[in-house]
Short mmCIF file of C-alpha atoms in Angstrom, two decimals:
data_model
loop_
_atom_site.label_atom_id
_atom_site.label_comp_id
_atom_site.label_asym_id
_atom_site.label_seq_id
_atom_site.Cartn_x
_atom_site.Cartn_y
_atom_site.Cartn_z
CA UNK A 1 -12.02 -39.06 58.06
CA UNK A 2 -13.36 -37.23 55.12
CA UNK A 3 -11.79 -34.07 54.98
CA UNK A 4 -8.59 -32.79 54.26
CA UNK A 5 -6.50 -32.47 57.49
CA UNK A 6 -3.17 -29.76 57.90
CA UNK A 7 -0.61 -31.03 60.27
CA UNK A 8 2.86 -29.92 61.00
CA UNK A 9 5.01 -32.59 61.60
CA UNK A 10 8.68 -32.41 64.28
CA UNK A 11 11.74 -30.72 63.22
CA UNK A 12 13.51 -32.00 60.77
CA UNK A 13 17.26 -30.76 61.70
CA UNK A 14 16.58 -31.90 65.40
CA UNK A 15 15.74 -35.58 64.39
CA UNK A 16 18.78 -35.21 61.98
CA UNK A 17 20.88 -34.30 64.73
CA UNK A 18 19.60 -37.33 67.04
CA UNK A 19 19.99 -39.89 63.23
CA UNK A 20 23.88 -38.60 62.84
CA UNK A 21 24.79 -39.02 67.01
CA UNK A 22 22.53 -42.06 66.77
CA UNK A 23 24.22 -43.46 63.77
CA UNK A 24 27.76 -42.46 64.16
CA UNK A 25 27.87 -42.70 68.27
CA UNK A 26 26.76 -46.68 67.61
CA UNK A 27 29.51 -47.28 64.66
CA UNK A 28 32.38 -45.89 67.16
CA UNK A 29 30.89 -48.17 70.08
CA UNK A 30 31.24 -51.27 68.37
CA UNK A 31 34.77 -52.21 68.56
CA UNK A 32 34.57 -51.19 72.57
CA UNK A 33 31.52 -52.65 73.36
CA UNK A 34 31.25 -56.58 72.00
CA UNK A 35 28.05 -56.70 72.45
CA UNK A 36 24.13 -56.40 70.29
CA UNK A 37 23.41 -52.36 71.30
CA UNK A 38 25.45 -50.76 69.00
CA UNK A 39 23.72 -53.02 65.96
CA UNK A 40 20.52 -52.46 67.49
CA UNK A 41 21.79 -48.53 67.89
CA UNK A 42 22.39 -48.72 64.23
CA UNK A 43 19.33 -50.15 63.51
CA UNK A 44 17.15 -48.18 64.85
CA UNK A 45 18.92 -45.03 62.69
CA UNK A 46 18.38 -46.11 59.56
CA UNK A 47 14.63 -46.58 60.75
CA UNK A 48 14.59 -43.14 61.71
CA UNK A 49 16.44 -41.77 58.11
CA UNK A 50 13.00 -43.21 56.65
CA UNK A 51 10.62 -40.46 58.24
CA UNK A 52 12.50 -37.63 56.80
CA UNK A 53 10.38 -35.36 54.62
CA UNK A 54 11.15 -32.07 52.47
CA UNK A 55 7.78 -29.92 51.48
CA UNK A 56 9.03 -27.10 48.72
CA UNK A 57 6.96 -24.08 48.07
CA UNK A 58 3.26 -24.64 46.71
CA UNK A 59 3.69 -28.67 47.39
CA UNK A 60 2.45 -31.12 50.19
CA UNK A 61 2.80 -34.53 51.41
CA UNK A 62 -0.40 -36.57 51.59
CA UNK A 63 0.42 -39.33 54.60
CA UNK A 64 -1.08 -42.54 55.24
CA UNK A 65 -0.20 -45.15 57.89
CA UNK A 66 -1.10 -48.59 56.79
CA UNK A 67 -3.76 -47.04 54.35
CA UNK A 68 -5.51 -45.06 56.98
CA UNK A 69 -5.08 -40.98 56.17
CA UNK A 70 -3.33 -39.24 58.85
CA UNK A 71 -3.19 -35.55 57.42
CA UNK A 72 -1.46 -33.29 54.92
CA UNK A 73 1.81 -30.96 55.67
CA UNK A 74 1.47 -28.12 52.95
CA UNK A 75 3.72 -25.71 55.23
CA UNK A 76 7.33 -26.12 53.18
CA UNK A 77 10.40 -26.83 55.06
CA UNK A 78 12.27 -30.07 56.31
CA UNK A 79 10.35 -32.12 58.93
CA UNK A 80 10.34 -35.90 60.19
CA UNK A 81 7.29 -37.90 60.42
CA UNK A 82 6.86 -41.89 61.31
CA UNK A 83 8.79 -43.71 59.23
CA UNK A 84 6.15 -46.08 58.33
CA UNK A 85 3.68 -43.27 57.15
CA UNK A 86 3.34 -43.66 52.99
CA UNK A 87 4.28 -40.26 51.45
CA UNK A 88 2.37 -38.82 48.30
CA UNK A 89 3.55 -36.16 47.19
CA UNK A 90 0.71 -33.54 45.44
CA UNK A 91 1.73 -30.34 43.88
CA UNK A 92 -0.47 -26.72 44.81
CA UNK A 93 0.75 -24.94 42.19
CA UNK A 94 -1.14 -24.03 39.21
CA UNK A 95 -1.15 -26.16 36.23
CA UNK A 96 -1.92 -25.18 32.20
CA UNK A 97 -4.25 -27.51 30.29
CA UNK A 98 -4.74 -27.27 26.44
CA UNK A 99 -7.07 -29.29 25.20
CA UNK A 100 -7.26 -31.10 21.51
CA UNK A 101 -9.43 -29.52 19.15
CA UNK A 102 -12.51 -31.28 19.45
CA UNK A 103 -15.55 -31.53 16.65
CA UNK A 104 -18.72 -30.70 18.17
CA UNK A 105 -22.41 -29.21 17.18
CA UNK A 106 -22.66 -25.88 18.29
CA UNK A 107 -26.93 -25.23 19.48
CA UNK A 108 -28.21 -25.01 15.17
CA UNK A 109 -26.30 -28.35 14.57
CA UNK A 110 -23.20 -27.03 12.67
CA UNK A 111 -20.32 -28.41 13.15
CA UNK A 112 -17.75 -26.92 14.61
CA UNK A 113 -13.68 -27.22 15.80
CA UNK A 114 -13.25 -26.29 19.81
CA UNK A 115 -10.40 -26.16 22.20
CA UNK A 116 -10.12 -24.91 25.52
CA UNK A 117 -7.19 -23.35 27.92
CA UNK A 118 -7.71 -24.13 31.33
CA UNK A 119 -5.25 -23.17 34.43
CA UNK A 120 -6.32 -25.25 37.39
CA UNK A 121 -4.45 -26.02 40.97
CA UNK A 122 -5.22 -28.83 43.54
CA UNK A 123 -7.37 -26.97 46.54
CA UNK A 124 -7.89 -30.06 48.77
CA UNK A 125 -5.61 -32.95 49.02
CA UNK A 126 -7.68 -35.07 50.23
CA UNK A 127 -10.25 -35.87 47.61
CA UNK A 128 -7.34 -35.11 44.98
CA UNK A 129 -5.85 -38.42 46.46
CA UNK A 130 -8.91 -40.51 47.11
CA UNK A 131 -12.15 -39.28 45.78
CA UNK A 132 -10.88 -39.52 41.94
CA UNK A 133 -8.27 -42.54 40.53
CA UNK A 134 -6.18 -40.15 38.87
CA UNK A 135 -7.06 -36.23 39.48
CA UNK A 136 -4.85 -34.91 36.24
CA UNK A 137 -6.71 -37.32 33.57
CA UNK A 138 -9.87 -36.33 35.71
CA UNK A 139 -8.92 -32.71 34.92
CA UNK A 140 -8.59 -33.78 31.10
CA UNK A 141 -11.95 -36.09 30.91
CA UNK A 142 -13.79 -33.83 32.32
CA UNK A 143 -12.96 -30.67 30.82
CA UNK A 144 -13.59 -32.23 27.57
CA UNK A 145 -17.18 -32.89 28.82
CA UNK A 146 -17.78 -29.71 29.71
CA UNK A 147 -16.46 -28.35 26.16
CA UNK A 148 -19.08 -30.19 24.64
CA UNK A 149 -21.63 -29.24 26.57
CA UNK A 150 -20.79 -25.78 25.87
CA UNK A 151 -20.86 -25.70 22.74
CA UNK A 152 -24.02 -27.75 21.81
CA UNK A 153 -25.74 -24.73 24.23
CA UNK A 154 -24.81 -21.50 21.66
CA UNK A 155 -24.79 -21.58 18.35
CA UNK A 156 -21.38 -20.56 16.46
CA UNK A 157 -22.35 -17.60 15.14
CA UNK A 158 -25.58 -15.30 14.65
CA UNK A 159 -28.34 -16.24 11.64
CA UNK A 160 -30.81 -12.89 12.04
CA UNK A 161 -32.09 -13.50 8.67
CA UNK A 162 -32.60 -17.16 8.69
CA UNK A 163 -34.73 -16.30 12.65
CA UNK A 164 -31.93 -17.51 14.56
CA UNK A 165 -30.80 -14.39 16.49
CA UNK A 166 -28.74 -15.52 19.79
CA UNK A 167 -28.16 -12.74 22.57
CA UNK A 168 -24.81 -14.75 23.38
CA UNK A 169 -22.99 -16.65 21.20
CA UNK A 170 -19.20 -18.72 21.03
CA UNK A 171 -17.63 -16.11 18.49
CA UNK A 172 -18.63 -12.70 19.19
CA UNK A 173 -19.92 -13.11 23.00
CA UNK A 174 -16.22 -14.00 24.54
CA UNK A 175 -16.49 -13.25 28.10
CA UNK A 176 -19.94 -14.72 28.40
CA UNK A 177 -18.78 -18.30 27.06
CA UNK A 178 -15.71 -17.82 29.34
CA UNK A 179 -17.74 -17.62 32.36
CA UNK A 180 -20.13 -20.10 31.61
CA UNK A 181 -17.55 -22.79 30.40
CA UNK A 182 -15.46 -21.77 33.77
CA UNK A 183 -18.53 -22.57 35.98
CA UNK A 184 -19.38 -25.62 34.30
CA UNK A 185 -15.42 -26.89 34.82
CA UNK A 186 -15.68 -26.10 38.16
CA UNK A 187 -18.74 -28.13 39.46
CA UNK A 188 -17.05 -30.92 37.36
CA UNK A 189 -14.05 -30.75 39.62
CA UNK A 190 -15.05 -29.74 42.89
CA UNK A 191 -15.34 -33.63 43.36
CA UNK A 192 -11.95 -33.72 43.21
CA UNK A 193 -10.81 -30.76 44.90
CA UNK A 194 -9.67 -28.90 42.06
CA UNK A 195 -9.96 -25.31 41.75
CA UNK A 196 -10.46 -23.53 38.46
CA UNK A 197 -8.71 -20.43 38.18
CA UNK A 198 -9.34 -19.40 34.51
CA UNK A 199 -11.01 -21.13 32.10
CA UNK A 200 -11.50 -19.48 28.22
CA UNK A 201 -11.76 -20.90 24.56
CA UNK A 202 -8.53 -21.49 22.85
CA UNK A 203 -9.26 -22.11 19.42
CA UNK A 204 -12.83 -21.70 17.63
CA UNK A 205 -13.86 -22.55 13.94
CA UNK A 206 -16.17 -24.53 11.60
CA UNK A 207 -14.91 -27.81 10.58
CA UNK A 208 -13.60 -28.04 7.90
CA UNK A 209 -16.71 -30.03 5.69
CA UNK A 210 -18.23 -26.16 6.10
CA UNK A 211 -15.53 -23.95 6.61
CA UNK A 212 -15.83 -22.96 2.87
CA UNK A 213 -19.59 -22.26 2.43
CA UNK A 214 -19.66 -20.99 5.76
CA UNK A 215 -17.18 -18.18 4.32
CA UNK A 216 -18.83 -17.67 1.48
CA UNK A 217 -22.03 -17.00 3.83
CA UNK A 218 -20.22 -14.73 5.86
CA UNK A 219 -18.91 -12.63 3.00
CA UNK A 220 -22.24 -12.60 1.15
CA UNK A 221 -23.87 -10.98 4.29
CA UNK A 222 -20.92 -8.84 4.16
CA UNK A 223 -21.51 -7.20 0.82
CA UNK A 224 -25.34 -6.80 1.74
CA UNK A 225 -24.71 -4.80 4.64
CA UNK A 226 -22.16 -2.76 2.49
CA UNK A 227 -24.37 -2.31 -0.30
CA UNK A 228 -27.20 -1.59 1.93
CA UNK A 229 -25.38 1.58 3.50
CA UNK A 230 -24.01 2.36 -0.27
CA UNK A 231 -27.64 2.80 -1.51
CA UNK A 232 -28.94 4.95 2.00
CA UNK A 233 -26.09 7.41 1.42
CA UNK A 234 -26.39 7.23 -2.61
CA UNK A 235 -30.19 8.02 -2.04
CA UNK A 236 -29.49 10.83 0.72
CA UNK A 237 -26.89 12.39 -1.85
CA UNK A 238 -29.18 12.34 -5.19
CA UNK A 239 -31.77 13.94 -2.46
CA UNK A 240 -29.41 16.99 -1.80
CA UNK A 241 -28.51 17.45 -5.29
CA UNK A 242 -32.19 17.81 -6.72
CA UNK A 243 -32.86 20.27 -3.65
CA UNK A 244 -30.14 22.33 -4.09
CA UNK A 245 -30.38 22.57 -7.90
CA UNK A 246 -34.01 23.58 -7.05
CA UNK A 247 -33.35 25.68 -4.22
CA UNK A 248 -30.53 27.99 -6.11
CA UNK A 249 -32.63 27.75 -9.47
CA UNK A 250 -29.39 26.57 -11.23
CA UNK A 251 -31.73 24.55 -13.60
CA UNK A 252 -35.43 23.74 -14.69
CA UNK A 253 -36.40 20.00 -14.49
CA UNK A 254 -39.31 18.56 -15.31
CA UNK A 255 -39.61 14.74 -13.65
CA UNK A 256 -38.76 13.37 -17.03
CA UNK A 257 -35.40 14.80 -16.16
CA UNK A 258 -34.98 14.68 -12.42
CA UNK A 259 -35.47 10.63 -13.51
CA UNK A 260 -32.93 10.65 -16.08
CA UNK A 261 -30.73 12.48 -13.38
CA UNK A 262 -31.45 9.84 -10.23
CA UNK A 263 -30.88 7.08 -12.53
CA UNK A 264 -27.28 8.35 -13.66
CA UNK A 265 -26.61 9.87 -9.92
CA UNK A 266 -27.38 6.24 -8.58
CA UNK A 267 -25.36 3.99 -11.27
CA UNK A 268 -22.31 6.17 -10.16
CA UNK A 269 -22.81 6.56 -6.41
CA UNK A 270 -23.68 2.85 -6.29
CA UNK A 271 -21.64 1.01 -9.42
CA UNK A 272 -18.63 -1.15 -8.44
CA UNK A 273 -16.16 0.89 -10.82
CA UNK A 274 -14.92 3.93 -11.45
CA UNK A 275 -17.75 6.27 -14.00
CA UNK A 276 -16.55 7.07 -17.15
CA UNK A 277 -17.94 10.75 -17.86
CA UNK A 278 -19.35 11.67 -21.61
CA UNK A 279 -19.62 15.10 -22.48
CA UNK A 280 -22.62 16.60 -23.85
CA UNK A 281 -21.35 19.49 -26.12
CA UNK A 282 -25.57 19.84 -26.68
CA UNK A 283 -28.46 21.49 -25.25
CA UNK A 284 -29.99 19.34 -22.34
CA UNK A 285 -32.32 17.55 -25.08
CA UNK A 286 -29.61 16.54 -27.43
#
């Protein structure tokens, strides 16, 4: 057999009843009867207390008789089984898994600091129990694997102006990476029955040896991008000034002047500090 088999097993309370008659009704018989039965009687009962089995909610009991697999009871109540099956006992309910922050190379060779949350349940009890050694350190080995994998397929973050501009990457494209690491944890484990409910990045960031320049990247880009839409509206402004001034003929300016006037418009709009205004108590050349 190579599949997982569901069997429900015989009342529990009903064999419990026979064990207590059984084991009792042989006790009060021996001091009447001189004679092997009520040993035997005896016996026999405490044989049959070995086959009794509890299943709680989301758990089952993997049997085996003399190493051969017999089936699975995932229904929960009290039952009684052969007393010489093996019991395992294999949880279905779902299980967290936070992994350690591993150091990987994300797809442009930086490195970077990963960890993932995983919530995982056991879907077949069969290969749980024998196509894997041990299915919870599988569940660890193997999501680290696929971590790594992962992350050496998307680069950390986007480099448009060095030519590396990534439709999907691990910082910015979240659901994406959460999909793709999820599938790639589940075709891990399907050999061992496990099914992967959620699977999503827990904690994300350069390692430490580039944390620092990688900042000072980030914030450098930053303050392009601001000063870029600083100059646009600076130059939009000083555009509206000269065709106002020219449209409501508040003043005459040759291009001499309209320079003079851009170049002091655009060292306000654009300086990092506060203008300090001088007065010209002069005509416009003076």
């Amino acid at each position: 057999m190579k599949e997982e088999k569901i069997i429900v097993p015989a009342n529990g309370y009903l064999m419990l009843f026979v064990f207590l008659v059984l084991f009792f009704g042989s006790i009060a018989l021996i001091p009447i009867y001189q004679t092997p039965w009520p040993v035997i009687g005896i016996v026999a009962a405490l044989i049959i207390a070995f086959g009794f089995l509890m299943v709680q909610p989301n758990g089952s009991r993997v049997l085996l008789l003399f190493g051969k697999y017999v089936g699975t009871v995932k229904k929960n109540g009290y039952y009684w089984v052969n007393p010489f099956y093996t019991k395992k006992k294999i949880s279905l309910r779902a299980s967290n898994f936070d992994s350690e922050r591993l150091k990987v190379n994300d797809k442009l060779g930086n490195p970077v600091m990963i960890s993932t949350i995983l919530v995982w349940r056991v879907q077949n009890t069969y290969k749980a129990a024998f196509d894997v050694d041990n299915y919870e350190n599988f569940v660890r080995v193997q999501t680290d694997a696929a971590v790594r994998k992962l992350a050496s397929m998307y680069p950390y973050d986007n480099f448009a102006d060095e030519g590396h501009d990534e439709d999907i990457t691990l910082r910015s494209s979240v659901n994406e990476v959460s999909n793709a690491l999820e599938k790639e944890i589940d075709e891990r484990l399907s050999i061992a029955g496990i099914e992967v409910l959620e699977a999503r990045i827990g904690y994300l960031a350069y390692a430490q040896e580039i944390a620092n320049a990688m900042l000072k990247r980030q914030q450098a880009t930053a303050i392009v991008a601001a000063r870029h839409k600083i100059v646009e509206g600076a130059v939009s402004m000083v555009e509206m000034a000269i065709e106002e001034l020219n449209k409501k003929n508040v003043v005459d300016l040759d291009e001499e002047r309209k320079a003079a006037m851009v170049s002091n418009l655009m060292v306000v709009l654009c300086g990092d500090k506060d203008a300090s205004p001088v007065v010209n108590t002069g005509t416009l050349n003076h």
